[in-house]
Amino acid sequence: MKPPIKRNGLLALKLQEELKDFEFDFHTIPVIWGGVTSIDYTGYDVAIHMGLYGVKGSYDKILIEDGAINARKGNDALGCSSEPIIQPNHPLYIRDEGRLDALFTQLHEKKLFSTKEVTFKSYIIQARIQNSYICNDTHWRALDALRSSARTGGKLRASYFIHVPYFNNEQKEGELHLASAVFETIKILLKISTNSSPKVVSLNEFLNSKKKKICAEDKKAESESK
């Protein structure tokens, strides 16, 4: 695994300066199939991946993925295609059901950061079979690592994927506004990780679960994440 790299961007500095109880490592993962396999999750308590969703005119929505699909489609940044399944003989869909209630209560349709120009809100978005690209591949592997960690008593306690928009370059402080909203999201996720335990389940386990509360997707947010 490549060593962590130093970051001095607005978000990285804010995390390191204001959340001193946590030690942060930063990695840049290439947009290629299997790129995340360079990350060794066994040395981390929490993994938080981030990726862009590019929708013109949408600058104010932070999307937190609920689960991942064991599927891949499309060409990566090198023009390479991939096998349609991430891991054969594994479930179609996995999610961390142990934190669903906390995620919905604290982050679904919640205001994160607001100025006169923009109000950022967060949404919990259920994994979608049509969104089986690099971000989904990354989150699947991290959740699978979380499941293995829970079974073996490993260090990893939580794994999340945040989809962030491009910042609005027409706003004077658009980059700062976005960094502040993502910072608030990560701060809440770290709190949830500290106060709850993982329960990574497969699709069949989910269907048989007594929990009936599934992702009440915000249709607008879902369409804009595609």
Short mmCIF file of N, CA and C in Angstrom, two decimals, residues 70 85-94 140 144 147 202:
data_model
loop_
_atom_site.label_atom_id
_atom_site.label_comp_id
_atom_site.label_asym_id
_atom_site.label_seq_id
_atom_site.Cartn_x
_atom_site.Cartn_y
_atom_site.Cartn_z
N ASN A 70 -22.89 -5.71 -5.64
CA ASN A 70 -21.80 -6.55 -6.12
C ASN A 70 -21.86 -6.63 -7.65
N ILE A 85 -19.07 -8.83 -12.08
CA ILE A 85 -19.23 -9.08 -10.65
C ILE A 85 -17.93 -8.70 -9.93
N ILE A 86 -18.05 -7.99 -8.80
CA ILE A 86 -16.86 -7.61 -8.04
C ILE A 86 -16.22 -8.83 -7.40
N GLN A 87 -17.03 -9.59 -6.66
CA GLN A 87 -16.54 -10.79 -5.98
C GLN A 87 -17.53 -11.94 -6.19
N PRO A 88 -17.17 -12.92 -7.02
CA PRO A 88 -18.05 -14.08 -7.24
C PRO A 88 -18.35 -14.80 -5.92
N ASN A 89 -19.49 -15.42 -5.86
CA ASN A 89 -19.93 -16.19 -4.69
C ASN A 89 -20.10 -15.33 -3.44
N HIS A 90 -20.32 -14.04 -3.64
CA HIS A 90 -20.63 -13.13 -2.56
C HIS A 90 -22.05 -12.60 -2.79
N PRO A 91 -22.67 -12.05 -1.75
CA PRO A 91 -24.04 -11.55 -1.91
C PRO A 91 -24.13 -10.41 -2.92
N LEU A 92 -25.32 -10.20 -3.44
CA LEU A 92 -25.53 -9.14 -4.43
C LEU A 92 -25.41 -7.76 -3.80
N TYR A 93 -25.86 -7.65 -2.56
CA TYR A 93 -25.99 -6.32 -1.94
C TYR A 93 -25.60 -6.41 -0.47
N ILE A 94 -24.73 -5.54 -0.03
CA ILE A 94 -24.40 -5.50 1.40
C ILE A 94 -24.56 -4.08 1.93
N TRP A 140 -18.12 -1.20 -2.00
CA TRP A 140 -18.33 -2.64 -1.79
C TRP A 140 -17.13 -3.26 -1.08
N ASP A 144 -17.05 -4.91 2.59
CA ASP A 144 -16.65 -6.30 2.74
C ASP A 144 -15.51 -6.42 3.75
N ARG A 147 -17.09 -6.14 7.13
CA ARG A 147 -17.73 -7.40 7.53
C ARG A 147 -16.68 -8.39 8.04
N SER A 202 -26.12 -9.18 4.16
CA SER A 202 -26.28 -9.40 2.73
C SER A 202 -27.73 -9.14 2.34
#
